[in-house]
GROMACS .gro file of C-alpha atoms in nm:
model
  376
    1MET     CA    1   4.404   8.689  -7.924
    2ILE     CA    2   4.189   8.417  -8.080
    3LYS     CA    3   4.319   8.250  -8.395
    4ILE     CA    4   4.072   8.192  -8.677
    5ASP     CA    5   4.147   7.916  -8.927
    6ILE     CA    6   3.927   7.885  -9.236
    7ILE     CA    7   3.929   7.533  -9.382
    8SER     CA    8   3.749   7.545  -9.717
    9GLY     CA    9   3.723   7.300 -10.005
   10PHE     CA   10   3.477   7.183 -10.268
   11LEU     CA   11   3.222   6.910 -10.195
   12GLY     CA   12   3.385   6.587 -10.079
   13ALA     CA   13   3.740   6.721 -10.076
   14GLY     CA   14   3.801   6.595  -9.721
   15LYS     CA   15   3.759   6.905  -9.504
   16THR     CA   16   3.609   6.723  -9.206
   17THR     CA   17   3.873   6.448  -9.218
   18PHE     CA   18   4.148   6.711  -9.231
   19ILE     CA   19   4.002   6.902  -8.937
   20LYS     CA   20   3.976   6.582  -8.733
   21LYS     CA   21   4.340   6.502  -8.807
   22MET     CA   22   4.450   6.846  -8.689
   23ILE     CA   23   4.235   6.828  -8.374
   24ASP     CA   24   4.363   6.479  -8.285
   25GLU     CA   25   4.730   6.546  -8.359
   26VAL     CA   26   4.797   6.915  -8.298
   27TYR     CA   27   4.522   7.104  -8.115
   28THR     CA   28   4.500   6.869  -7.817
   29ASP     CA   29   4.596   7.138  -7.565
   30GLU     CA   30   4.384   7.414  -7.717
   31LYS     CA   31   4.023   7.508  -7.656
   32ILE     CA   32   3.871   7.470  -8.002
   33ALA     CA   33   3.541   7.594  -8.141
   34LEU     CA   34   3.423   7.478  -8.481
   35ILE     CA   35   3.170   7.667  -8.693
   36GLU     CA   36   3.024   7.472  -8.985
   37ASN     CA   37   2.816   7.621  -9.263
   38GLU     CA   38   2.662   7.324  -9.442
   39PHE     CA   39   2.463   7.341  -9.764
   40GLY     CA   40   2.117   7.214  -9.675
   41GLU     CA   41   1.909   7.214  -9.360
   42ILE     CA   42   2.025   6.881  -9.219
   43GLY     CA   43   2.362   6.895  -9.046
   44ILE     CA   44   2.582   6.592  -9.096
   45ASP     CA   45   2.947   6.682  -9.039
   46GLY     CA   46   2.894   6.779  -8.676
   47GLY     CA   47   2.799   6.417  -8.608
   48PHE     CA   48   3.129   6.298  -8.752
   49LEU     CA   49   3.321   6.523  -8.511
   50LYS     CA   50   3.108   6.506  -8.199
   51ASP     CA   51   3.354   6.273  -8.022
   52SER     CA   52   3.643   6.515  -8.081
   53GLY     CA   53   3.576   6.724  -7.768
   54VAL     CA   54   3.533   7.057  -7.950
   55ASN     CA   55   3.240   7.294  -7.934
   56ILE     CA   56   3.051   7.270  -8.263
   57THR     CA   57   2.814   7.533  -8.399
   58GLU     CA   58   2.628   7.415  -8.708
   59MET     CA   59   2.478   7.657  -8.958
   60ASN     CA   60   2.252   7.476  -9.200
   61SER     CA   61   2.112   7.692  -9.476
   62GLY     CA   62   2.041   7.667  -9.844
   63CYS     CA   63   2.144   8.027  -9.908
   64ILE     CA   64   2.518   8.054  -9.870
   65CYS     CA   65   2.555   8.423  -9.952
   66CYS     CA   66   2.279   8.520  -9.711
   67SER     CA   67   2.392   8.314  -9.415
   68LEU     CA   68   2.744   8.449  -9.449
   69VAL     CA   69   2.633   8.811  -9.460
   70GLY     CA   70   2.401   8.787  -9.161
   71ASP     CA   71   2.389   8.475  -8.946
   72PHE     CA   72   2.753   8.386  -8.996
   73GLY     CA   73   2.882   8.701  -8.830
   74LYS     CA   74   2.625   8.667  -8.554
   75ASN     CA   75   2.726   8.305  -8.486
   76LEU     CA   76   3.093   8.395  -8.483
   77ASN     CA   77   3.034   8.669  -8.227
   78GLU     CA   78   2.825   8.437  -8.010
   79VAL     CA   79   3.090   8.164  -8.014
   80ILE     CA   80   3.361   8.411  -7.912
   81THR     CA   81   3.153   8.558  -7.631
   82ALA     CA   82   3.022   8.228  -7.495
   83TYR     CA   83   3.327   7.999  -7.520
   84HIS     CA   84   3.638   8.222  -7.534
   85PRO     CA   85   3.826   7.962  -7.742
   86ASP     CA   86   4.196   7.966  -7.823
   87ARG     CA   87   4.120   7.883  -8.185
   88ILE     CA   88   3.810   7.898  -8.403
   89ILE     CA   89   3.797   7.668  -8.704
   90ILE     CA   90   3.552   7.772  -8.973
   91GLU     CA   91   3.441   7.503  -9.218
   92PRO     CA   92   3.242   7.674  -9.493
   93SER     CA   93   3.005   7.492  -9.722
   94GLY     CA   94   3.173   7.303 -10.006
   95VAL     CA   95   2.987   7.526 -10.250
   96GLY     CA   96   3.063   7.849 -10.066
   97LYS     CA   97   3.320   8.107 -10.172
   98LEU     CA   98   3.626   8.160  -9.958
   99SER     CA   99   3.623   8.530 -10.039
  100ASP     CA  100   3.278   8.559  -9.875
  101VAL     CA  101   3.401   8.397  -9.555
  102ILE     CA  102   3.704   8.624  -9.544
  103LYS     CA  103   3.477   8.930  -9.569
  104SER     CA  104   3.283   8.817  -9.263
  105VAL     CA  105   3.599   8.752  -9.062
  106VAL     CA  106   3.741   9.091  -9.160
  107ASP     CA  107   3.429   9.250  -9.011
  108ILE     CA  108   3.464   9.049  -8.688
  109GLU     CA  109   3.827   9.162  -8.653
  110LYS     CA  110   3.696   9.516  -8.610
  111GLU     CA  111   3.483   9.409  -8.313
  112GLN     CA  112   3.668   9.125  -8.140
  113ASP     CA  113   4.024   9.037  -8.040
  114VAL     CA  114   4.072   8.785  -8.321
  115LYS     CA  115   4.306   8.739  -8.617
  116ARG     CA  116   4.294   8.536  -8.934
  117ASN     CA  117   4.553   8.269  -8.890
  118ALA     CA  118   4.521   8.025  -9.180
  119LEU     CA  119   4.333   8.025  -9.509
  120VAL     CA  120   4.339   7.661  -9.615
  121THR     CA  121   4.166   7.498  -9.911
  122ILE     CA  122   4.142   7.119  -9.935
  123VAL     CA  123   4.143   6.984 -10.292
  124ASN     CA  124   4.066   6.631 -10.405
  125ALA     CA  125   4.362   6.569 -10.635
  126LYS     CA  126   4.168   6.304 -10.832
  127LYS     CA  127   3.865   6.525 -10.900
  128ALA     CA  128   4.020   6.872 -10.919
  129LEU     CA  129   4.042   6.914 -11.296
  130LYS     CA  130   3.687   6.795 -11.356
  131GLN     CA  131   3.548   7.012 -11.075
  132MET     CA  132   3.741   7.311 -11.200
  133LYS     CA  133   3.585   7.279 -11.545
  134ALA     CA  134   3.231   7.209 -11.421
  135PHE     CA  135   3.211   7.451 -11.128
  136GLY     CA  136   3.500   7.688 -11.188
  137GLU     CA  137   3.342   7.996 -11.035
  138PHE     CA  138   3.310   7.830 -10.693
  139PHE     CA  139   3.606   7.594 -10.711
  140ASN     CA  140   3.852   7.853 -10.840
  141ASN     CA  141   3.754   8.113 -10.581
  142GLN     CA  142   3.850   7.875 -10.301
  143ILE     CA  143   4.194   7.827 -10.455
  144ALA     CA  144   4.258   8.191 -10.542
  145TYR     CA  145   4.202   8.316 -10.185
  146ALA     CA  146   4.392   8.042 -10.000
  147THR     CA  147   4.736   8.079  -9.847
  148THR     CA  148   4.775   7.700  -9.831
  149VAL     CA  149   4.629   7.434 -10.061
  150VAL     CA  150   4.623   7.083  -9.916
  151LEU     CA  151   4.574   6.806 -10.172
  152SER     CA  152   4.383   6.498 -10.061
  153ARG     CA  153   4.393   6.145 -10.206
  154THR     CA  154   4.736   6.204 -10.360
  155GLN     CA  155   4.825   5.843 -10.276
  156ASN     CA  156   4.565   5.740 -10.535
  157THR     CA  157   4.693   5.957 -10.820
  158THR     CA  158   4.960   5.895 -11.079
  159THR     CA  159   5.266   6.118 -11.095
  160GLU     CA  160   5.131   6.279 -11.410
  161GLN     CA  161   4.790   6.348 -11.251
  162LEU     CA  162   4.949   6.502 -10.944
  163GLU     CA  163   5.186   6.721 -11.142
  164LEU     CA  164   4.901   6.847 -11.360
  165CYS     CA  165   4.687   6.919 -11.055
  166VAL     CA  166   4.966   7.118 -10.891
  167LYS     CA  167   5.022   7.310 -11.213
  168GLN     CA  168   4.653   7.407 -11.225
  169MET     CA  169   4.658   7.516 -10.861
  170GLN     CA  170   4.964   7.733 -10.925
  171ALA     CA  171   4.795   7.890 -11.225
  172LEU     CA  172   4.513   8.004 -10.998
  173ASN     CA  173   4.735   8.106 -10.705
  174LYS     CA  174   5.110   8.151 -10.743
  175LYS     CA  175   5.175   8.234 -10.377
  176ALA     CA  176   4.996   7.953 -10.196
  177ALA     CA  177   5.194   7.667 -10.046
  178ILE     CA  178   5.072   7.334 -10.186
  179ILE     CA  179   5.091   7.022  -9.968
  180THR     CA  180   5.108   6.709 -10.186
  181THR     CA  181   5.230   6.445  -9.938
  182PRO     CA  182   4.963   6.183  -9.848
  183TRP     CA  183   4.805   6.262  -9.512
  184ASP     CA  184   4.904   5.929  -9.359
  185SER     CA  185   5.268   6.015  -9.432
  186ILE     CA  186   5.276   6.365  -9.287
  187SER     CA  187   5.209   6.473  -8.930
  188GLY     CA  188   4.964   6.737  -8.819
  189GLU     CA  189   5.258   6.926  -8.671
  190GLN     CA  190   5.430   6.942  -9.010
  191ILE     CA  191   5.108   7.065  -9.171
  192LEU     CA  192   5.062   7.327  -8.897
  193LYS     CA  193   5.408   7.470  -8.963
  194VAL     CA  194   5.313   7.517  -9.327
  195ILE     CA  195   4.969   7.671  -9.279
  196GLU     CA  196   5.087   7.902  -8.999
  197GLY     CA  197   5.414   7.985  -9.170
  198GLN     CA  198   5.257   8.187  -9.448
  199ASP     CA  199   5.354   8.554  -9.459
  200SER     CA  200   5.084   8.749  -9.275
  201LEU     CA  201   5.135   9.023  -9.534
  202GLU     CA  202   4.961   8.797  -9.786
  203MET     CA  203   4.650   8.783  -9.567
  204LYS     CA  204   4.655   9.160  -9.530
  205THR     CA  205   4.693   9.199  -9.904
  206LEU     CA  206   4.399   8.966  -9.968
  207ALA     CA  207   4.180   9.162  -9.728
  208GLU     CA  208   4.278   9.495  -9.883
  209GLU     CA  209   4.213   9.361 -10.233
  210ASP     CA  210   3.875   9.231 -10.118
  211ARG     CA  211   3.776   9.570  -9.977
  212ARG     CA  212   3.884   9.737 -10.300
  213ARG     CA  213   3.658   9.504 -10.500
  214GLU     CA  214   3.370   9.575 -10.264
  215GLU     CA  215   3.415   9.949 -10.320
  216GLN     CA  216   3.414   9.898 -10.696
  217GLU     CA  217   3.098   9.687 -10.676
  218HIS     CA  218   2.929   9.950 -10.459
  219ALA     CA  219   3.019  10.220 -10.712
  220HIS     CA  220   2.874  10.002 -10.988
  221HIS     CA  221   2.545   9.964 -10.802
  222GLU     CA  222   2.525  10.338 -10.744
  223GLU     CA  223   2.574  10.395 -11.117
  224CYS     CA  224   2.304  10.140 -11.195
  225HIS     CA  225   2.065  10.302 -10.948
  226HIS     CA  226   2.099  10.643 -11.107
  227ASP     CA  227   2.103  10.534 -11.469
  228HIS     CA  228   1.845  10.264 -11.526
  229GLY     CA  229   1.806  10.362 -11.891
  230GLN     CA  230   2.154  10.245 -11.986
  231HIS     CA  231   2.173   9.947 -11.757
  232GLY     CA  232   1.887   9.714 -11.841
  233GLU     CA  233   2.025   9.441 -11.622
  234CYS     CA  234   1.985   9.662 -11.318
  235HIS     CA  235   1.606   9.684 -11.348
  236GLN     CA  236   1.560   9.496 -11.024
  237GLU     CA  237   1.410   9.609 -10.697
  238HIS     CA  238   1.686   9.846 -10.589
  239ALA     CA  239   1.469   9.987 -10.317
  240HIS     CA  240   1.482   9.648 -10.149
  241GLN     CA  241   1.855   9.594 -10.187
  242GLU     CA  242   1.961   9.814  -9.900
  243GLY     CA  243   2.002   9.585  -9.605
  244CYS     CA  244   1.937   9.279  -9.825
  245HIS     CA  245   1.631   9.175  -9.626
  246HIS     CA  246   1.582   8.799  -9.621
  247GLU     CA  247   1.244   8.632  -9.588
  248HIS     CA  248   1.403   8.340  -9.407
  249GLY     CA  249   1.295   8.385  -9.048
  250HIS     CA  250   1.618   8.490  -8.879
  251HIS     CA  251   1.845   8.525  -9.182
  252THR     CA  252   1.951   8.878  -9.274
  253GLY     CA  253   2.131   8.832  -9.605
  254CYS     CA  254   1.944   8.824  -9.936
  255ARG     CA  255   1.579   8.892  -9.995
  256GLN     CA  256   1.460   8.560 -10.130
  257GLU     CA  257   1.127   8.384 -10.141
  258HIS     CA  258   1.226   8.040 -10.011
  259GLU     CA  259   0.979   7.758 -10.000
  260HIS     CA  260   1.073   7.534  -9.709
  261HIS     CA  261   1.041   7.178  -9.820
  262GLU     CA  262   1.060   6.877  -9.592
  263GLY     CA  263   1.422   6.788  -9.525
  264CYS     CA  264   1.682   7.009  -9.684
  265HIS     CA  265   1.561   7.020 -10.043
  266HIS     CA  266   1.526   7.366 -10.194
  267ASP     CA  267   1.339   7.445 -10.512
  268HIS     CA  268   1.608   7.674 -10.646
  269ALA     CA  269   1.417   7.763 -10.959
  270HIS     CA  270   1.182   7.967 -10.740
  271HIS     CA  271   1.454   8.158 -10.556
  272GLU     CA  272   1.432   8.528 -10.624
  273HIS     CA  273   1.778   8.684 -10.590
  274ASN     CA  274   1.754   9.056 -10.523
  275CYS     CA  275   2.068   9.056 -10.316
  276GLY     CA  276   2.241   9.367 -10.434
  277HIS     CA  277   2.579   9.193 -10.433
  278GLU     CA  278   2.692   9.159 -10.792
  279HIS     CA  279   2.450   9.156 -11.083
  280GLY     CA  280   2.514   8.849 -11.295
  281ARG     CA  281   2.709   8.680 -11.016
  282ARG     CA  282   2.586   8.326 -10.960
  283HIS     CA  283   2.511   8.204 -10.612
  284ALA     CA  284   2.534   7.845 -10.494
  285ASP     CA  285   2.158   7.828 -10.458
  286ASP     CA  286   2.119   7.893 -10.831
  287ILE     CA  287   2.315   7.582 -10.925
  288PHE     CA  288   2.329   7.323 -10.648
  289MET     CA  289   2.049   7.125 -10.484
  290SER     CA  290   2.046   6.956 -10.146
  291TRP     CA  291   1.813   6.668 -10.057
  292GLY     CA  292   1.805   6.551  -9.699
  293LYS     CA  293   1.596   6.337  -9.468
  294GLU     CA  294   1.584   6.238  -9.106
  295THR     CA  295   1.475   5.876  -9.078
  296PRO     CA  296   1.446   5.600  -8.816
  297ARG     CA  297   1.478   5.339  -9.091
  298LYS     CA  298   1.738   5.071  -9.026
  299TYR     CA  299   1.969   4.939  -9.298
  300THR     CA  300   2.200   4.642  -9.320
  301LYS     CA  301   2.554   4.722  -9.431
  302ASP     CA  302   2.486   4.532  -9.753
  303ASP     CA  303   2.172   4.741  -9.814
  304LEU     CA  304   2.364   5.063  -9.764
  305GLU     CA  305   2.651   4.945  -9.981
  306GLN     CA  306   2.412   4.864 -10.266
  307ILE     CA  307   2.245   5.205 -10.234
  308LEU     CA  308   2.576   5.388 -10.248
  309LYS     CA  309   2.699   5.176 -10.537
  310THR     CA  310   2.382   5.255 -10.731
  311LEU     CA  311   2.409   5.624 -10.649
  312SER     CA  312   2.775   5.632 -10.747
  313GLU     CA  313   2.742   5.441 -11.072
  314GLY     CA  314   2.378   5.479 -11.169
  315SER     CA  315   2.204   5.736 -11.385
  316GLY     CA  316   1.872   5.907 -11.353
  317TYR     CA  317   1.934   6.063 -11.013
  318GLY     CA  318   2.095   6.381 -11.144
  319GLU     CA  319   2.460   6.471 -11.109
  320ILE     CA  320   2.553   6.356 -10.760
  321LEU     CA  321   2.847   6.548 -10.615
  322ARG     CA  322   2.829   6.443 -10.252
  323ALA     CA  323   2.633   6.212 -10.024
  324LYS     CA  324   2.685   6.161  -9.654
  325GLY     CA  325   2.497   6.053  -9.348
  326MET     CA  326   2.458   5.819  -9.054
  327VAL     CA  327   2.196   5.545  -9.005
  328GLU     CA  328   2.128   5.266  -8.758
  329ASP     CA  329   2.184   4.915  -8.882
  330THR     CA  330   1.955   4.620  -8.813
  331GLU     CA  331   2.172   4.498  -8.524
  332GLY     CA  332   2.171   4.827  -8.334
  333PHE     CA  333   2.507   4.958  -8.451
  334TRP     CA  334   2.550   5.283  -8.645
  335LEU     CA  335   2.688   5.318  -8.996
  336TYR     CA  336   2.839   5.642  -9.125
  337PHE     CA  337   2.888   5.693  -9.497
  338ASP     CA  338   3.059   5.930  -9.738
  339LEU     CA  339   3.030   5.939 -10.116
  340VAL     CA  340   3.190   6.140 -10.392
  341PRO     CA  341   3.162   6.054 -10.764
  342GLY     CA  342   3.316   5.714 -10.827
  343GLU     CA  343   3.394   5.621 -10.466
  344TYR     CA  344   3.230   5.577 -10.129
  345GLU     CA  345   3.311   5.467  -9.775
  346ILE     CA  346   3.110   5.307  -9.492
  347ARG     CA  347   3.239   5.302  -9.135
  348SER     CA  348   3.112   5.251  -8.780
  349GLY     CA  349   3.024   5.551  -8.567
  350GLU     CA  350   2.858   5.682  -8.252
  351PRO     CA  351   2.478   5.659  -8.217
  352ASP     CA  352   2.291   5.974  -8.317
  353TYR     CA  353   1.947   6.102  -8.222
  354THR     CA  354   1.806   5.965  -8.548
  355GLY     CA  355   1.927   5.856  -8.890
  356ARG     CA  356   2.022   6.140  -9.123
  357LEU     CA  357   2.084   6.146  -9.498
  358CYS     CA  358   2.201   6.427  -9.723
  359VAL     CA  359   2.272   6.428 -10.097
  360ILE     CA  360   2.407   6.730 -10.285
  361GLY     CA  361   2.423   6.772 -10.660
  362THR     CA  362   2.264   6.933 -10.963
  363ASP     CA  363   1.937   6.851 -11.142
  364MET     CA  364   1.859   6.580 -10.887
  365ASP     CA  365   1.543   6.370 -10.895
  366GLU     CA  366   1.408   6.384 -10.540
  367HIS     CA  367   1.148   6.112 -10.596
  368LYS     CA  368   1.408   5.862 -10.722
  369LEU     CA  369   1.633   5.938 -10.426
  370GLU     CA  370   1.346   5.862 -10.188
  371GLU     CA  371   1.287   5.532 -10.368
  372LEU     CA  372   1.656   5.443 -10.357
  373PHE     CA  373   1.685   5.501  -9.982
  374LYS     CA  374   1.340   5.342  -9.930
  375ILE     CA  375   1.206   5.659  -9.769
  376SER     CA  376   0.826   5.663  -9.794
   0.00000   0.00000   0.00000
């Protein structure tokens, strides 16, 4: 039976770093497949992990709900059939909902010899309270459905900050184990014992609760369909909701009119959500933007550092939640970078087929980002 671990977490929490730690320290004797669902059309995280020896399937899409409903299940089936791994690690988008991923895995369990093994959410202990207030619907969902919460950057928090963060996590999920020890001080083996030691009954309960909610939502839609006079908010194209057709080439989730812009930018104001999921429920595409470019441009480390410093501290670019990428420097080496609000990191990495940049946030100014990165 194939184990499926879901490693979720809001933008910049440290999901990829956590996965790499587990692969390097614990999963060395296992055949691992990693499925990533990134927000935006330019994949970045796969490049960070390509020297880890695992099979990586990248799903890059601006529509989280749609890709999970359709392509996600298809990709999961293809990975199982083609690679027969011992363990599949799923890394959802930082702005995805853990409950959506669980639904897809529940469906796969009916078709394949797989089982949900770990539902882990990575949380940046320094940013958690701010993210919870600003993006509670997405952030809180990832906490509420986890069986283990792993706090990152705890070595950089005060005792008071850490205690408050833990208290907030417990308020959202009383049953989840919460790992607070800094990652450098705890082994992957110790972490594995925690994330695999959760009572499997909890996972079953979560799945059953999720199915119950789905049934309630379906009943609500049926009521709306038959009584349009009393439900003004349901005056949408119900005839198109069945099957949730998606005008996205090969996507089969929501019916949306996407305009494909160069890179991974999506004009979310023009997205037309007739998904038939939950009326009034916000999707990631409604709130978050993703700007991305592939570029052969070379940067010095000082150039890149100044760009990231400006992006981290400057105004006028929108609210920047995450930036990451890899570029060639002027001496032929490759620089990889990560940025979350208030902090960034530059490190050396393997050459890639071209330079890639991706910035995620809200109300971003695409033109100013192009000027900042000197992309003509």
